[in-house]
CSV table of C-alpha atoms and ligand atoms in Angstrom, one decimal:
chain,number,residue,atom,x,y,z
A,32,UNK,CA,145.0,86.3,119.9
A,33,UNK,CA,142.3,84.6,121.9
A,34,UNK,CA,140.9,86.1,124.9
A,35,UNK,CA,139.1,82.7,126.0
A,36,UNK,CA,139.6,81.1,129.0
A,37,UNK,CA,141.3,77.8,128.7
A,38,UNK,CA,138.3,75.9,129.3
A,39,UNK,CA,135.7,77.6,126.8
A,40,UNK,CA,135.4,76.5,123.2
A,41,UNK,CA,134.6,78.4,120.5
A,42,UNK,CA,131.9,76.0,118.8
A,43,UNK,CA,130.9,76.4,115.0
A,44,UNK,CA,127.8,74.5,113.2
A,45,UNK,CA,128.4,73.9,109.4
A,46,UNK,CA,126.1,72.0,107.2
A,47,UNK,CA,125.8,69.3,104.9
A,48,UNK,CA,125.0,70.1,101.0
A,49,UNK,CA,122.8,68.6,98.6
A,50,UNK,CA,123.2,69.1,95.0
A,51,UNK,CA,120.2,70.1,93.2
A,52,UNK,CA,122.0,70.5,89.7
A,53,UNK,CA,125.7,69.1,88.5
A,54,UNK,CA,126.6,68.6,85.0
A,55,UNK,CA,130.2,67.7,85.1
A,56,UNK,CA,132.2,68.9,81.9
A,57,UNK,CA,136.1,67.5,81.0
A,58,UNK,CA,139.3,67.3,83.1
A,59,UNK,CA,140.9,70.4,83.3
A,60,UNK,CA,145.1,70.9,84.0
A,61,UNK,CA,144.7,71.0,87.8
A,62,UNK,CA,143.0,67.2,87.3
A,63,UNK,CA,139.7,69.1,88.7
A,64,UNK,CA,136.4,68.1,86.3
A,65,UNK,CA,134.3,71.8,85.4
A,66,UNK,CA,131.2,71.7,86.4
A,67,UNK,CA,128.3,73.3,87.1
A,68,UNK,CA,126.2,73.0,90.1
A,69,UNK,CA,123.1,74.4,92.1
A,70,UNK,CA,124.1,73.4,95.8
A,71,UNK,CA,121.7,73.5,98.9
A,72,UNK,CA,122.6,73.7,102.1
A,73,UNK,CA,120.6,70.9,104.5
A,74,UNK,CA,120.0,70.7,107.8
A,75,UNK,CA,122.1,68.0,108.4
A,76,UNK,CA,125.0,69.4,110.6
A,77,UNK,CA,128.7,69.0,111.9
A,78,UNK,CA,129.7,70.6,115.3
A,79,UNK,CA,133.5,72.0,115.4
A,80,UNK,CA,134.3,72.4,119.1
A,81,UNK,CA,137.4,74.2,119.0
A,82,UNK,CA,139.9,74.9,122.5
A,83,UNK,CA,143.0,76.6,122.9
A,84,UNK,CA,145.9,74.7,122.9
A,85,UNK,CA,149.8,74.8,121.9
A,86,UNK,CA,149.4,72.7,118.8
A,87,UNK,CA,146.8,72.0,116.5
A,88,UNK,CA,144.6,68.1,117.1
A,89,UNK,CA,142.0,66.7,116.1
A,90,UNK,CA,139.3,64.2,117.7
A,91,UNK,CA,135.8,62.9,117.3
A,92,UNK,CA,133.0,63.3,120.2
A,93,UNK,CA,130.3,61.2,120.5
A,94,UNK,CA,128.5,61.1,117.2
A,95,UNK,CA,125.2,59.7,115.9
A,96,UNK,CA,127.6,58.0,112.8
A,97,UNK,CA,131.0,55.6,113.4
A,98,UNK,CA,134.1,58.0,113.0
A,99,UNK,CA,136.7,55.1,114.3
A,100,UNK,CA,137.9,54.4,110.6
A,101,UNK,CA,138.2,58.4,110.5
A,102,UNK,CA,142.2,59.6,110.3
A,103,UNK,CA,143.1,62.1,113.2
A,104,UNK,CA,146.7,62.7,111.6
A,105,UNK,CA,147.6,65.5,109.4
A,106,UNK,CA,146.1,64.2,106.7
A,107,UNK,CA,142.2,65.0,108.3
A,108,UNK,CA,140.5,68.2,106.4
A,109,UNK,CA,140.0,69.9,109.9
A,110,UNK,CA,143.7,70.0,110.4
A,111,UNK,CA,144.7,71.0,107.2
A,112,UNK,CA,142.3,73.8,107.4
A,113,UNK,CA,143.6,74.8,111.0
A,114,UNK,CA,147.2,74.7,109.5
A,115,UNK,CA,146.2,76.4,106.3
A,116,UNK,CA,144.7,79.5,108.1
A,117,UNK,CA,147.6,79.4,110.8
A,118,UNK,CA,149.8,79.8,108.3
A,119,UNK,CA,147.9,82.4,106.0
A,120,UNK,CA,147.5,84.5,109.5
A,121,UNK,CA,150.9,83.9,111.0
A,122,UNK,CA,149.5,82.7,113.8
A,123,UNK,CA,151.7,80.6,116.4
A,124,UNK,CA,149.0,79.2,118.7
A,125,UNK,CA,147.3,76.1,118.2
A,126,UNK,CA,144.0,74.7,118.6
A,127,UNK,CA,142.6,71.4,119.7
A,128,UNK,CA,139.6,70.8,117.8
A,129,UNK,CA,136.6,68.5,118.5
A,130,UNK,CA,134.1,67.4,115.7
A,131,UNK,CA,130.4,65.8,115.8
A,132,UNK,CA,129.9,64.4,112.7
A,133,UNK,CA,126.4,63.7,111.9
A,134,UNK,CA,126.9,64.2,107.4
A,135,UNK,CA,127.5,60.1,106.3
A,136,UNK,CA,131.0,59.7,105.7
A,137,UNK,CA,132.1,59.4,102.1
A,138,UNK,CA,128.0,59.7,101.4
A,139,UNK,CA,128.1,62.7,98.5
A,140,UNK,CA,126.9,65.5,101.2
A,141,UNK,CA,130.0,67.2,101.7
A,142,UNK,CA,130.6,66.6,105.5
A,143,UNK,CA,134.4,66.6,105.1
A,144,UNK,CA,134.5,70.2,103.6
A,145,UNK,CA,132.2,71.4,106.5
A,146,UNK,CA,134.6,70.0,108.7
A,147,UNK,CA,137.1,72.1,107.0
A,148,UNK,CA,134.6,75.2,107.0
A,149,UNK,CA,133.7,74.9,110.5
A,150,UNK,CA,137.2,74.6,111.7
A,151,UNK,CA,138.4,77.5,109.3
A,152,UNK,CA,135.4,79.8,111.3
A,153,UNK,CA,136.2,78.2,114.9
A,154,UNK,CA,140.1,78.9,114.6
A,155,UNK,CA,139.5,82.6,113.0
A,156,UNK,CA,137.5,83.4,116.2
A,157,UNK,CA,139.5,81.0,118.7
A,158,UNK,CA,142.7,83.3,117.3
A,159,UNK,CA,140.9,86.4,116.2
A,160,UNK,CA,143.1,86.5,112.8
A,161,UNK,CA,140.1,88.6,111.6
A,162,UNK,CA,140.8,87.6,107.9
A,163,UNK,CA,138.4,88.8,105.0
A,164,UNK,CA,135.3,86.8,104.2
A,165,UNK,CA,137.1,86.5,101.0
A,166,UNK,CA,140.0,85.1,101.9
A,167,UNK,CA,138.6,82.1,104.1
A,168,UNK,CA,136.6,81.5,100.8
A,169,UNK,CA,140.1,81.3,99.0
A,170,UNK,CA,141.4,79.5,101.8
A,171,UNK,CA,138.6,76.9,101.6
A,172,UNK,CA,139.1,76.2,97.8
A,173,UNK,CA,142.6,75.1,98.8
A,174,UNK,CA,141.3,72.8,100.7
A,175,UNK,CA,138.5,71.1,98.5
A,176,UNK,CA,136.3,72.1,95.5
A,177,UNK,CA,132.8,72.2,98.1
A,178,UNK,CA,134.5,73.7,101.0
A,179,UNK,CA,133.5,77.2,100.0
A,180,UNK,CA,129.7,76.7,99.6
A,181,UNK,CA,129.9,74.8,103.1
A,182,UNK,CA,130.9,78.7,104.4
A,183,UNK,CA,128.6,80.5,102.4
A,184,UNK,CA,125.2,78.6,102.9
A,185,UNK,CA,122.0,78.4,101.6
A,186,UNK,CA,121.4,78.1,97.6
A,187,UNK,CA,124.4,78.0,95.0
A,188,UNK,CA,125.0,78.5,91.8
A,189,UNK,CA,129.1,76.7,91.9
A,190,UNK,CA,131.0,77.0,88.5
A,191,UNK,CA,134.6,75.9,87.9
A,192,UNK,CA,135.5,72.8,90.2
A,193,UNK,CA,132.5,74.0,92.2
A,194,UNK,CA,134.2,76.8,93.9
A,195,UNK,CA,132.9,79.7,91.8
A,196,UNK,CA,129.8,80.7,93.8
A,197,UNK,CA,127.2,83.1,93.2
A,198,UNK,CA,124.4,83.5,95.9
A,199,UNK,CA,120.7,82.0,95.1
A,200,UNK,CA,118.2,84.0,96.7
A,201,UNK,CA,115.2,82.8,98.0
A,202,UNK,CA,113.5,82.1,101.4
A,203,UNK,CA,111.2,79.1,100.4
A,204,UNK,CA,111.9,76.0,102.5
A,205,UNK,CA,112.1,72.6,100.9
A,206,UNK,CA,112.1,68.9,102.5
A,207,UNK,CA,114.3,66.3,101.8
A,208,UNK,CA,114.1,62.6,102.8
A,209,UNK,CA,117.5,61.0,102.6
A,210,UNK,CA,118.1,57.8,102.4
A,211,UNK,CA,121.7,57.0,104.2
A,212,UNK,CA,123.4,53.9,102.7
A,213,UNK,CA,126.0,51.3,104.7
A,214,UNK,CA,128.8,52.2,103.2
A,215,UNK,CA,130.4,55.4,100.9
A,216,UNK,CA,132.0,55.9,97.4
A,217,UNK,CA,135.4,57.4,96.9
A,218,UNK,CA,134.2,60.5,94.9
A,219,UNK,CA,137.7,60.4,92.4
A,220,UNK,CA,136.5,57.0,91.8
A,221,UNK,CA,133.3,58.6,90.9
A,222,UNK,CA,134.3,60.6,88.5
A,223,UNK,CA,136.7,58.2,86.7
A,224,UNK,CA,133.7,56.2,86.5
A,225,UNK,CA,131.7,59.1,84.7
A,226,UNK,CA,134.7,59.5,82.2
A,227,UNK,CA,135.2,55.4,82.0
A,228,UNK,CA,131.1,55.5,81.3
A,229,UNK,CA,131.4,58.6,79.0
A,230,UNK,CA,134.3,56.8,77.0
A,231,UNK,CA,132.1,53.5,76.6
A,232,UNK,CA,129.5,56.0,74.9
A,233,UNK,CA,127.0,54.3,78.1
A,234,UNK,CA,125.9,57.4,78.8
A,235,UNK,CA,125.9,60.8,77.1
A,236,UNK,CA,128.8,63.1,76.1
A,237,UNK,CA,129.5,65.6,78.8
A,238,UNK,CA,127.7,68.8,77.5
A,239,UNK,CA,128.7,71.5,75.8
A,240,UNK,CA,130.1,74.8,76.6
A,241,UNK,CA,126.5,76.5,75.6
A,242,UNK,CA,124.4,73.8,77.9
A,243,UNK,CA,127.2,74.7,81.0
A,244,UNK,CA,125.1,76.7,83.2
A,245,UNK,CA,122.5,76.3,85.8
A,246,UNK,CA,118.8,75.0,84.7
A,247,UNK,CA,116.4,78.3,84.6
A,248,UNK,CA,113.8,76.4,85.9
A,249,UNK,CA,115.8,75.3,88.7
A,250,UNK,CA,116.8,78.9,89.7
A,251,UNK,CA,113.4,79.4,89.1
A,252,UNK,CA,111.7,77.2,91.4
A,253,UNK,CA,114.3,77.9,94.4
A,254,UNK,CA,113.2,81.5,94.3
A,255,UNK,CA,109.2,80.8,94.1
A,256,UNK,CA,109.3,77.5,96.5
A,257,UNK,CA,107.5,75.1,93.8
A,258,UNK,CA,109.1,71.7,94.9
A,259,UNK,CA,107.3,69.7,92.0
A,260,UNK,CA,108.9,72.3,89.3
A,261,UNK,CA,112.1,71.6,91.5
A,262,UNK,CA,111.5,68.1,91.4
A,263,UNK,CA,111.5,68.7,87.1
A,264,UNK,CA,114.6,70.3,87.0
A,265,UNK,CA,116.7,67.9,89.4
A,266,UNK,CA,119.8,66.5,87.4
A,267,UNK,CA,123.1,64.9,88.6
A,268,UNK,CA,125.6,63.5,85.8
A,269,UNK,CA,127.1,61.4,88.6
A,270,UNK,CA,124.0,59.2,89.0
A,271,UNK,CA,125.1,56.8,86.5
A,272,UNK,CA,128.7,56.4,88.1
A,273,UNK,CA,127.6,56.0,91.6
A,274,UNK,CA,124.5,53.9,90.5
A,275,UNK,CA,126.8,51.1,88.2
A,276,UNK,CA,129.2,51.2,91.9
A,277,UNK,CA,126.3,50.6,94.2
A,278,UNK,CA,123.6,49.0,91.3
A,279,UNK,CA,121.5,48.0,94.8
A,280,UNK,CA,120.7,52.3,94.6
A,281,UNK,CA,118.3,52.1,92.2
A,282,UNK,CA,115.9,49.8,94.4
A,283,UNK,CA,115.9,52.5,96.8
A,284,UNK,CA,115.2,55.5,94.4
A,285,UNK,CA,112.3,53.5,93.1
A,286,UNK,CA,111.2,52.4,96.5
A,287,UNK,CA,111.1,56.0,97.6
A,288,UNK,CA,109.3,57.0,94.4
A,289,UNK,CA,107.0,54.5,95.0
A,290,UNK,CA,106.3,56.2,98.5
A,291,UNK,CA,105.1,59.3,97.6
A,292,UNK,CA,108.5,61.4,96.9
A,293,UNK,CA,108.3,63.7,93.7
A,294,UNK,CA,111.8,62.6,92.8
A,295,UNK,CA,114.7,60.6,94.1
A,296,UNK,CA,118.3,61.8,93.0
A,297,UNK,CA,122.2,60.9,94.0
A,298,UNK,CA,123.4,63.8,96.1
A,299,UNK,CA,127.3,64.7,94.9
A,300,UNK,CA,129.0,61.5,94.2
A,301,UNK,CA,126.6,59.5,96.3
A,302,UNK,CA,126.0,56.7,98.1
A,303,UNK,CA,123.4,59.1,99.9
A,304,UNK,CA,119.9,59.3,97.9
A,305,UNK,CA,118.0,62.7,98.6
A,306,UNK,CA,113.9,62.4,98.1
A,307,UNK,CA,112.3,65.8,97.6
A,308,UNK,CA,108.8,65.8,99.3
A,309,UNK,CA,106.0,68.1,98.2
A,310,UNK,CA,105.9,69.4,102.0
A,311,UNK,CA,107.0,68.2,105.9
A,312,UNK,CA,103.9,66.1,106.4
A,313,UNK,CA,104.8,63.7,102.6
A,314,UNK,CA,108.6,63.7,104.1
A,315,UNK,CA,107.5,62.2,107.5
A,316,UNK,CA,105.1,59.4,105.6
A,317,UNK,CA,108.2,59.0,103.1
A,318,UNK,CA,110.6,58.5,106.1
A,319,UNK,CA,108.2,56.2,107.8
A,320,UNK,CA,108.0,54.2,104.6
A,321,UNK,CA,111.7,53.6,103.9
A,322,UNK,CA,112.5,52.8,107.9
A,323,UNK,CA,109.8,50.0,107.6
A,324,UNK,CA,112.2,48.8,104.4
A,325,UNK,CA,115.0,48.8,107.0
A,326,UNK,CA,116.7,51.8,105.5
A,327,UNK,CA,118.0,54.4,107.3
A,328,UNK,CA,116.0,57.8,106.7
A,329,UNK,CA,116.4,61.1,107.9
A,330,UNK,CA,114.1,64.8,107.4
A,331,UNK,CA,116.0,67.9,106.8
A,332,UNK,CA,115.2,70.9,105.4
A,333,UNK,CA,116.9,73.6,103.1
A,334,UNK,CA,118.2,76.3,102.3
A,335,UNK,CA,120.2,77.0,105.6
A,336,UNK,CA,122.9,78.9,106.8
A,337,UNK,CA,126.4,78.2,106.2
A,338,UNK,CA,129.4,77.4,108.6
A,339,UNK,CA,128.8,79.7,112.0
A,340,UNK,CA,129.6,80.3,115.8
A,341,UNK,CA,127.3,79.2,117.8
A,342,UNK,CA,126.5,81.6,121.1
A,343,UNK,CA,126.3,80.2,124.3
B,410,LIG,O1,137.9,68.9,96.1
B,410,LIG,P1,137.6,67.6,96.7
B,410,LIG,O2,138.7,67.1,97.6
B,410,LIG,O3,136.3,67.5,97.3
B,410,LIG,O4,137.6,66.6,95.4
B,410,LIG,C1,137.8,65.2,95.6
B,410,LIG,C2,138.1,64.6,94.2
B,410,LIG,O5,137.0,64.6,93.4
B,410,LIG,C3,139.2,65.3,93.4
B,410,LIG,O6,140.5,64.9,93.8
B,410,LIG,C4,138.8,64.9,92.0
B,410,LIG,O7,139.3,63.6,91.8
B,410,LIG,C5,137.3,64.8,92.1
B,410,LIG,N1,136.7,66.1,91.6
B,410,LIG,C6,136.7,66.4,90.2
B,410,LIG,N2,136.2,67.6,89.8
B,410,LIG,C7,135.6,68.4,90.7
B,410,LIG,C8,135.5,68.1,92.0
B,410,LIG,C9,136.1,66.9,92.5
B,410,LIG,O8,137.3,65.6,89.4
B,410,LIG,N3,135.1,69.6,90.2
């Protein structure tokens, strides 16, 4: 059980995710597409401030993006992941948690699974359940196919609905312009919309079995820090889907290509376009460029760390 003082929070960072690589295969039984994906983790962050309590709450804090159309309820990721671990540890206490969000909402980066991450690592310290790395990684594929790689971190290989992961290695740094949209896309609708696009023969069959697995020359550049090979290898089957639900996405990629970025892509299920720069200085020009064209851009790096407490 906790030995914090009522007033001191146990406060966990988690990041948002890129996704360098995702070919997305049939519908399995469990409704889940397979897939295979190289995730990054960007340093784009959500802040779990997490108090004793006697039950289990959720609320937004003062955050750089609107949360007010955000549900607080039981249906919210951060409390299903609270309940979920409460549960799994037989824990009776509760915790009122407090999240930053700074990940767009709905925008393909994954900032509702590291909600869910960062609460799953602020509620196993707040109540010291001590559970297995393993088992939070279980716990967080209960609670949503990217939650998992928002507690491990850095570089990905994802197989399965994502959740599969084996570690990338490699310390190179790459930077990212991304270009944040208005509003998001429902990511089932995204997927249907791959399937309804696949069935109209508007794009290609999804691949086969023997082309399921993560691009060599992706794994390749990650390890030696060659953003142009990276920029080669970038793929996302979901590009199509998002692009013919937001059309007005393919101005920006080709705005941003314009400006100097080796490679626009959709991250995840979109809205959210990530530009890979060849280094910090071509991200800062590229950002410049697309805030002049009234869009709003942000620099962030990767690989980072994955969901963790943050001291003091
Ligand atoms: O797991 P998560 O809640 O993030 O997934 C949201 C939705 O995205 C799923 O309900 C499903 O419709 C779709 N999805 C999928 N295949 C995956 C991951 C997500 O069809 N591998």
């Amino acid at each position: 059980m906790t030995n914090l003082p009522a007033d001191e929070a146990v406060h966990v960072r988690a990041p948002g995710k890129i996704n360098l690589y995702l070919r997305v295969g049939g519908v399995e039984s469990d409704g889940y597409h397979s897939l295979v994906s190289v995730y990054q983790a960007v340093s784009l962050y959500e802040d779990v401030y997490a108090w004793p309590d006697d039950e289990i709450s959720v609320s937004f804090g003062d955050s750089p993006i609107d949360t007010s159309g955000l549900a607080t309820d039981d249906t919210n990721l951060a409390v299903r992941a609270a309940k979920l671990l409460a549960t799994e540890a037989g824990v009776s206490a509760g915790a009122r948690l407090e999240i930053i969000k700074r990940v767009p909402i709905a925008g393909g980066m994954g900032g509702g699974s590291a909600d869910a991450a960062a609460t799953l690592i602020a509620c196993d310290a707040l109540w010291g359940t001590g559970l297995p790395r393993e088992r939070l990684l279980a716990l967080g594929s209960e609670l949503g196919a990217d939650v998992p790689f928002a507690l491990m971190g850095g570089a990905a290989v994802g197989t399965g609905r994502g959740d599969a992961l084996s570690a990338v290695l490699g310390k190179e740094q790459f930077h990212w312009v991304l270009a944040l949209a208005e509003g998001g896309l429902s990511t089932p609708k995204v997927y249907d919309t791959l399937d309804e696009l696949r069935r109209a023969r508007a794009v290609p069959k999804q691949p086969t079995r023997a082309h399921f697995s993560a691009d060599p020359v992706v794994l390749h550049a990650l390890r030696s820090g060659n953003a142009a090979q990276l920029a080669e290898g970038l793929v996302n089957d979901l590009q199509p889907a998002a692009m013919s639900l937001a059309p007005e996405l393919a101005k920006v990629i080709e705005l941003g290509e314009r400006s100097g970025a080796l490679m626009g892509i959709v991250s995840g299920s979109g809205p959210t376009i990530a530009f890979l720069a060849a280094d910090s200085e071509a991200a800062l020009e590229l950002q410049v460029m697309l805030s002049a064209a009234q869009i709003t851009a942000m620099h962030v790096h990767g690989p980072v760390s994955g969901a963790r407490v943050v001291q003091g």
